[in-house]
mmCIF file of C-alpha atoms and ligand atoms in Angstrom:
data_model
loop_
_atom_site.group_PDB
_atom_site.id
_atom_site.type_symbol
_atom_site.label_atom_id
_atom_site.label_comp_id
_atom_site.label_asym_id
_atom_site.label_seq_id
_atom_site.Cartn_x
_atom_site.Cartn_y
_atom_site.Cartn_z
ATOM 1 C CA MET U 1 -3.971 1.249 -40.734
ATOM 2 C CA TYR U 2 -7.128 3.253 -40.207
ATOM 3 C CA ALA U 3 -8.824 0.410 -38.292
ATOM 4 C CA LEU U 4 -5.817 -0.129 -36.014
ATOM 5 C CA ALA U 5 -5.537 3.562 -35.230
ATOM 6 C CA PHE U 6 -9.240 3.711 -34.459
ATOM 7 C CA ILE U 7 -9.043 0.766 -32.046
ATOM 8 C CA ALA U 8 -6.047 2.230 -30.241
ATOM 9 C CA ALA U 9 -7.750 5.600 -29.944
ATOM 10 C CA SER U 10 -10.996 4.193 -28.582
ATOM 11 C CA ALA U 11 -9.131 2.021 -26.042
ATOM 12 C CA SER U 12 -7.303 5.009 -24.592
ATOM 13 C CA VAL U 13 -10.466 7.120 -24.587
ATOM 14 C CA ALA U 14 -12.227 4.382 -22.621
ATOM 15 C CA LEU U 15 -9.472 4.424 -19.983
ATOM 16 C CA ALA U 16 -9.288 8.214 -19.862
ATOM 17 C CA GLN U 17 -13.011 8.483 -19.164
ATOM 18 C CA SER U 18 -12.817 6.202 -16.144
ATOM 19 C CA THR U 19 -9.480 7.247 -14.686
ATOM 20 C CA SER U 20 -10.343 10.045 -12.247
ATOM 21 C CA LEU U 21 -11.240 8.755 -8.797
ATOM 22 C CA CYS U 22 -12.266 11.708 -6.623
ATOM 23 C CA GLU U 23 -15.206 10.302 -4.674
ATOM 24 C CA GLN U 24 -14.590 8.708 -1.284
ATOM 25 C CA TYR U 25 -13.827 4.978 -1.858
ATOM 26 C CA ALA U 26 -14.019 5.270 -5.656
ATOM 27 C CA THR U 27 -12.309 2.254 -7.240
ATOM 28 C CA TYR U 28 -11.046 1.100 -10.607
ATOM 29 C CA SER U 29 -10.716 -2.638 -11.270
ATOM 30 C CA SER U 30 -8.688 -4.424 -13.914
ATOM 31 C CA GLY U 31 -8.183 -8.188 -13.637
ATOM 32 C CA SER U 32 -6.338 -8.938 -10.380
ATOM 33 C CA TYR U 33 -5.664 -5.264 -9.671
ATOM 34 C CA VAL U 34 -7.793 -2.598 -8.039
ATOM 35 C CA ILE U 35 -6.939 1.078 -7.541
ATOM 36 C CA ASN U 36 -8.691 2.698 -4.586
ATOM 37 C CA ASN U 37 -9.235 6.358 -3.683
ATOM 38 C CA ASN U 38 -9.518 5.385 -0.004
ATOM 39 C CA LEU U 39 -9.948 8.600 2.015
ATOM 40 C CA TRP U 40 -10.817 6.775 5.245
ATOM 41 C CA GLY U 41 -9.431 9.434 7.621
ATOM 42 C CA GLU U 42 -10.512 12.579 5.756
ATOM 43 C CA GLY U 43 -12.735 13.637 8.668
ATOM 44 C CA SER U 44 -9.700 14.245 10.916
ATOM 45 C CA GLY U 45 -8.707 17.341 8.929
ATOM 46 C CA SER U 46 -9.643 19.231 5.808
ATOM 47 C CA GLY U 47 -8.490 19.028 2.238
ATOM 48 C CA SER U 48 -8.961 16.993 -0.870
ATOM 49 C CA GLN U 49 -7.502 14.112 -2.839
ATOM 50 C CA CYS U 50 -8.057 12.580 -6.273
ATOM 51 C CA THR U 51 -6.476 9.438 -7.692
ATOM 52 C CA TYR U 52 -5.845 8.857 -11.398
ATOM 53 C CA VAL U 53 -5.339 5.545 -13.173
ATOM 54 C CA THR U 54 -2.647 5.887 -15.830
ATOM 55 C CA ASP U 55 -2.274 2.246 -16.843
ATOM 56 C CA ALA U 56 -3.736 -1.100 -15.857
ATOM 57 C CA SER U 57 -3.077 -4.529 -17.306
ATOM 58 C CA ASP U 58 -2.540 -8.109 -16.173
ATOM 59 C CA SER U 59 1.138 -7.312 -15.602
ATOM 60 C CA GLY U 60 0.594 -4.374 -13.260
ATOM 61 C CA VAL U 61 -0.730 -0.879 -12.797
ATOM 62 C CA ALA U 62 0.396 2.749 -12.871
ATOM 63 C CA TRP U 63 -1.446 5.539 -11.085
ATOM 64 C CA LYS U 64 -1.103 8.920 -9.377
ATOM 65 C CA THR U 65 -2.768 10.640 -6.476
ATOM 66 C CA THR U 66 -2.810 14.389 -5.806
ATOM 67 C CA TRP U 67 -3.602 15.623 -2.315
ATOM 68 C CA ASN U 68 -3.618 18.633 -0.026
ATOM 69 C CA TRP U 69 -4.486 18.053 3.648
ATOM 70 C CA SER U 70 -4.319 20.224 6.745
ATOM 71 C CA GLY U 71 -5.347 19.823 10.389
ATOM 72 C CA GLY U 72 -5.199 16.743 12.603
ATOM 73 C CA ASP U 73 -1.398 16.604 12.336
ATOM 74 C CA SER U 74 -1.065 13.144 13.892
ATOM 75 C CA SER U 75 -3.936 11.533 11.969
ATOM 76 C CA VAL U 76 -3.734 9.687 8.658
ATOM 77 C CA LYS U 77 -6.182 11.173 6.129
ATOM 78 C CA SER U 78 -6.201 8.497 3.479
ATOM 79 C CA TYR U 79 -4.589 5.481 1.899
ATOM 80 C CA ALA U 80 -4.876 5.810 -1.859
ATOM 81 C CA ASN U 81 -3.567 2.464 -3.036
ATOM 82 C CA SER U 82 -3.240 -0.256 -5.590
ATOM 83 C CA GLN U 83 -4.462 -3.650 -4.423
ATOM 84 C CA TYR U 84 -3.656 -7.125 -5.679
ATOM 85 C CA LEU U 85 -6.415 -9.740 -5.512
ATOM 86 C CA PHE U 86 -5.429 -13.348 -4.785
ATOM 87 C CA ASP U 87 -6.785 -16.567 -3.276
ATOM 88 C CA LYS U 88 -6.572 -16.173 0.504
ATOM 89 C CA ARG U 89 -4.334 -18.747 2.151
ATOM 90 C CA LEU U 90 -2.521 -19.408 5.417
ATOM 91 C CA VAL U 91 0.683 -17.413 5.687
ATOM 92 C CA SER U 92 2.494 -20.716 6.360
ATOM 93 C CA GLU U 93 1.332 -21.905 2.910
ATOM 94 C CA VAL U 94 2.604 -18.837 1.066
ATOM 95 C CA ASN U 95 5.834 -19.429 -0.844
ATOM 96 C CA SER U 96 6.452 -15.903 -2.053
ATOM 97 C CA ILE U 97 4.848 -12.489 -2.340
ATOM 98 C CA ASP U 98 6.798 -11.031 -5.233
ATOM 99 C CA THR U 99 6.366 -7.366 -5.969
ATOM 100 C CA SER U 100 8.097 -4.490 -7.654
ATOM 101 C CA VAL U 101 7.432 -0.775 -7.630
ATOM 102 C CA GLU U 102 8.753 2.517 -8.948
ATOM 103 C CA TRP U 103 7.299 5.663 -7.452
ATOM 104 C CA SER U 104 8.034 9.361 -6.807
ATOM 105 C CA TYR U 105 6.694 12.357 -4.887
ATOM 106 C CA ASP U 106 6.941 15.738 -6.618
ATOM 107 C CA ASN U 107 6.828 17.775 -3.385
ATOM 108 C CA THR U 108 8.334 16.107 -0.309
ATOM 109 C CA ASP U 109 7.686 18.948 2.136
ATOM 110 C CA ILE U 110 4.978 16.732 3.595
ATOM 111 C CA ASN U 111 4.090 14.549 6.560
ATOM 112 C CA ALA U 112 3.388 11.168 4.969
ATOM 113 C CA ASP U 113 4.548 7.616 4.402
ATOM 114 C CA VAL U 114 4.796 5.368 1.353
ATOM 115 C CA SER U 115 3.940 1.835 2.296
ATOM 116 C CA TYR U 116 2.868 -1.682 1.578
ATOM 117 C CA ASP U 117 -0.010 -2.775 3.775
ATOM 118 C CA LEU U 118 -1.013 -6.425 4.300
ATOM 119 C CA PHE U 119 -3.607 -7.892 6.637
ATOM 120 C CA THR U 120 -3.887 -11.372 8.119
ATOM 121 C CA ALA U 121 -6.674 -12.951 10.165
ATOM 122 C CA ALA U 122 -7.549 -16.298 11.750
ATOM 123 C CA ASP U 123 -10.991 -16.041 10.095
ATOM 124 C CA ILE U 124 -10.684 -16.387 6.322
ATOM 125 C CA ASN U 125 -13.920 -14.367 6.031
ATOM 126 C CA HIS U 126 -12.608 -11.418 8.069
ATOM 127 C CA VAL U 127 -13.226 -8.030 6.430
ATOM 128 C CA THR U 128 -10.215 -7.170 4.279
ATOM 129 C CA TYR U 129 -9.745 -3.545 5.460
ATOM 130 C CA SER U 130 -8.382 -4.731 8.823
ATOM 131 C CA GLY U 131 -7.071 -7.914 10.405
ATOM 132 C CA ASP U 132 -5.798 -9.607 13.533
ATOM 133 C CA TYR U 133 -2.374 -8.541 12.266
ATOM 134 C CA GLU U 134 -1.181 -5.825 9.918
ATOM 135 C CA LEU U 135 2.219 -5.889 8.175
ATOM 136 C CA MET U 136 3.419 -2.570 6.828
ATOM 137 C CA VAL U 137 6.596 -1.976 4.830
ATOM 138 C CA TRP U 138 7.400 1.722 4.779
ATOM 139 C CA LEU U 139 9.558 2.434 1.736
ATOM 140 C CA ALA U 140 9.623 6.082 2.821
ATOM 141 C CA LYS U 141 8.612 8.488 5.520
ATOM 142 C CA TYR U 142 8.567 12.268 5.162
ATOM 143 C CA GLY U 143 8.254 14.624 8.106
ATOM 144 C CA PRO U 144 7.235 13.453 11.575
ATOM 145 C CA ALA U 145 5.063 10.530 10.375
ATOM 146 C CA GLN U 146 5.740 7.402 12.408
ATOM 147 C CA PRO U 147 4.214 3.942 12.671
ATOM 148 C CA ILE U 148 1.841 2.680 15.366
ATOM 149 C CA GLY U 149 3.554 1.731 18.649
ATOM 150 C CA SER U 150 7.288 1.850 19.226
ATOM 151 C CA GLN U 151 10.496 0.492 17.754
ATOM 152 C CA ILE U 152 11.313 -3.034 18.967
ATOM 153 C CA ASP U 153 14.155 -4.132 16.687
ATOM 154 C CA THR U 154 16.308 -3.470 13.640
ATOM 155 C CA ALA U 155 16.394 -6.174 10.967
ATOM 156 C CA THR U 156 18.086 -6.702 7.622
ATOM 157 C CA ILE U 157 15.513 -8.185 5.265
ATOM 158 C CA ALA U 158 15.722 -8.436 1.468
ATOM 159 C CA GLY U 159 19.103 -6.699 1.582
ATOM 160 C CA THR U 160 17.903 -3.570 3.399
ATOM 161 C CA SER U 161 18.097 -2.546 7.051
ATOM 162 C CA TRP U 162 14.678 -1.703 8.522
ATOM 163 C CA GLN U 163 13.502 -0.335 11.845
ATOM 164 C CA VAL U 164 10.898 -2.759 13.207
ATOM 165 C CA TRP U 165 7.944 -1.174 15.018
ATOM 166 C CA TYR U 166 5.135 -2.915 16.890
ATOM 167 C CA GLY U 167 1.892 -1.638 18.365
ATOM 168 C CA GLY U 168 -1.860 -1.863 18.376
ATOM 169 C CA SER U 169 -4.339 -3.912 20.365
ATOM 170 C CA THR U 170 -7.175 -5.810 18.650
ATOM 171 C CA GLN U 171 -5.186 -5.374 15.462
ATOM 172 C CA GLN U 172 -1.456 -5.880 16.071
ATOM 173 C CA THR U 173 0.693 -3.930 13.620
ATOM 174 C CA TYR U 174 4.291 -4.675 12.635
ATOM 175 C CA SER U 175 5.873 -1.887 10.590
ATOM 176 C CA PHE U 176 9.244 -2.050 8.817
ATOM 177 C CA VAL U 177 10.662 1.395 8.135
ATOM 178 C CA ALA U 178 13.456 2.177 5.657
ATOM 179 C CA SER U 179 16.024 4.735 6.849
ATOM 180 C CA SER U 180 15.793 6.764 3.636
ATOM 181 C CA PRO U 181 13.297 6.707 0.755
ATOM 182 C CA ILE U 182 13.469 3.665 -1.526
ATOM 183 C CA THR U 183 11.819 4.837 -4.748
ATOM 184 C CA SER U 184 12.518 1.682 -6.732
ATOM 185 C CA TRP U 185 12.055 -1.632 -4.984
ATOM 186 C CA SER U 186 11.642 -5.225 -5.973
ATOM 187 C CA GLY U 187 11.408 -7.969 -3.393
ATOM 188 C CA ASP U 188 9.584 -10.810 -1.702
ATOM 189 C CA ILE U 189 7.334 -9.636 1.135
ATOM 190 C CA ASN U 190 7.228 -13.199 2.433
ATOM 191 C CA ASP U 191 10.753 -12.491 3.753
ATOM 192 C CA PHE U 192 9.132 -10.100 6.264
ATOM 193 C CA PHE U 193 6.686 -12.788 7.391
ATOM 194 C CA GLU U 194 9.603 -15.217 7.787
ATOM 195 C CA TYR U 195 11.334 -12.692 10.068
ATOM 196 C CA LEU U 196 8.085 -12.280 12.065
ATOM 197 C CA VAL U 197 7.789 -16.055 12.472
ATOM 198 C CA SER U 198 11.398 -16.567 13.537
ATOM 199 C CA SER U 199 11.879 -13.413 15.651
ATOM 200 C CA GLN U 200 8.438 -12.255 16.843
ATOM 201 C CA GLY U 201 6.410 -15.449 17.280
ATOM 202 C CA PHE U 202 3.994 -14.657 14.454
ATOM 203 C CA PRO U 203 1.432 -17.542 14.192
ATOM 204 C CA ALA U 204 1.726 -18.156 10.434
ATOM 205 C CA SER U 205 -0.051 -21.534 10.520
ATOM 206 C CA SER U 206 -3.270 -20.005 11.908
ATOM 207 C CA GLN U 207 -3.330 -16.643 10.089
ATOM 208 C CA TYR U 208 -4.709 -16.230 6.579
ATOM 209 C CA LEU U 209 -3.237 -13.605 4.285
ATOM 210 C CA ILE U 210 -6.351 -11.643 3.273
ATOM 211 C CA ASN U 211 -5.203 -8.393 1.636
ATOM 212 C CA MET U 212 -2.200 -6.776 -0.033
ATOM 213 C CA GLN U 213 -1.953 -3.124 -1.018
ATOM 214 C CA PHE U 214 0.604 -0.430 -1.809
ATOM 215 C CA GLY U 215 0.076 3.288 -1.488
ATOM 216 C CA THR U 216 0.674 6.419 0.519
ATOM 217 C CA GLU U 217 -0.677 7.663 3.836
ATOM 218 C CA PRO U 218 -0.777 11.466 4.070
ATOM 219 C CA PHE U 219 -1.020 13.135 7.464
ATOM 220 C CA THR U 220 -0.648 16.767 6.340
ATOM 221 C CA GLY U 221 0.920 18.873 3.593
ATOM 222 C CA GLY U 222 0.597 19.494 -0.096
ATOM 223 C CA GLU U 223 -0.350 20.126 -2.638
ATOM 224 C CA THR U 224 1.701 17.195 -3.860
ATOM 225 C CA THR U 225 1.440 14.331 -6.319
ATOM 226 C CA PHE U 226 2.492 10.767 -5.580
ATOM 227 C CA SER U 227 3.165 8.900 -8.832
ATOM 228 C CA VAL U 228 3.379 5.141 -9.104
ATOM 229 C CA ASP U 229 5.049 4.565 -12.455
ATOM 230 C CA GLN U 230 4.790 0.809 -12.081
ATOM 231 C CA TRP U 231 3.472 -1.605 -9.452
ATOM 232 C CA SER U 232 3.043 -5.336 -9.731
ATOM 233 C CA ALA U 233 2.454 -8.129 -7.272
ATOM 234 C CA SER U 234 1.837 -11.857 -7.090
ATOM 235 C CA VAL U 235 1.131 -14.231 -4.226
ATOM 236 C CA ASN U 236 2.476 -17.743 -4.773
HETATM 237 C C1 NAG T 301 -3.709 23.563 -0.079
HETATM 238 O O1 NAG T 301 -4.368 23.803 1.169
HETATM 239 C C2 NAG T 301 -3.935 24.983 1.799
HETATM 240 C C3 NAG T 301 -4.535 25.003 3.196
HETATM 241 O O2 NAG T 301 -5.908 24.778 3.157
HETATM 242 C C4 NAG T 301 -4.346 26.185 0.944
HETATM 243 O O3 NAG T 301 -3.915 27.381 1.541
HETATM 244 C C5 NAG T 301 -3.682 26.035 -0.440
HETATM 245 O O4 NAG T 301 -4.153 27.065 -1.289
HETATM 246 C C6 NAG T 301 -4.019 24.668 -1.058
HETATM 247 N N1 NAG T 301 -3.240 24.523 -2.269
HETATM 248 C C7 NAG T 301 -3.804 24.206 -3.434
HETATM 249 C C8 NAG T 301 -2.876 24.110 -4.600
HETATM 250 O O5 NAG T 301 -5.002 24.014 -3.570
#
């Protein structure tokens, strides 16, 4: 009994000591999952943000991020996220991108989105923080936050109706926006690529899927805490 209790205690102490990610681009890795305190747009306003790892295992991760941003109302400050690592492959050779998530925001008087973010590129060695194409799935938007470009369609995918937005130039972004917050979601993101192939001419046989992440993009507001109680993903 004593030995078991000691092992359990030291395991949780080890996690607790490495859970606070407050530095720009601080990361925590566990198997195929990475949690990133990505504050890429912090210079467009002022404020702060820390991300906390609450659980990480082969079957998924749980984490929180607390932020408070002001200024630069139309600029994204950050994308704290959980990332799933996989073998890059052509989108046409992907069978499914299964994922599930449960999340919440404790203060929704904010200007922010909650979104999946995937990148594809013709070059398999393209940097993974951008692509030729970006696919975003906005499970929620709060306040005036809106995707890049303009709305081009409405589509029912994975049982939900989404606004479809398109914009960008060197990186072309397709964003699917839910009409009201979806705080618990389980689905196959490949369904969105199949819509893009059949309805928007997306070149799946020449684009590699290079990155998959889930997180939140604050513009302004706070203080608030975004909690991801559970997130898992797999690319098959
Ligand atoms: C959040 O930022 C605002 C504006 O800078 C500030 O007035 C407020 O005190 C901050 N809130 C917290 C909890 O730090």
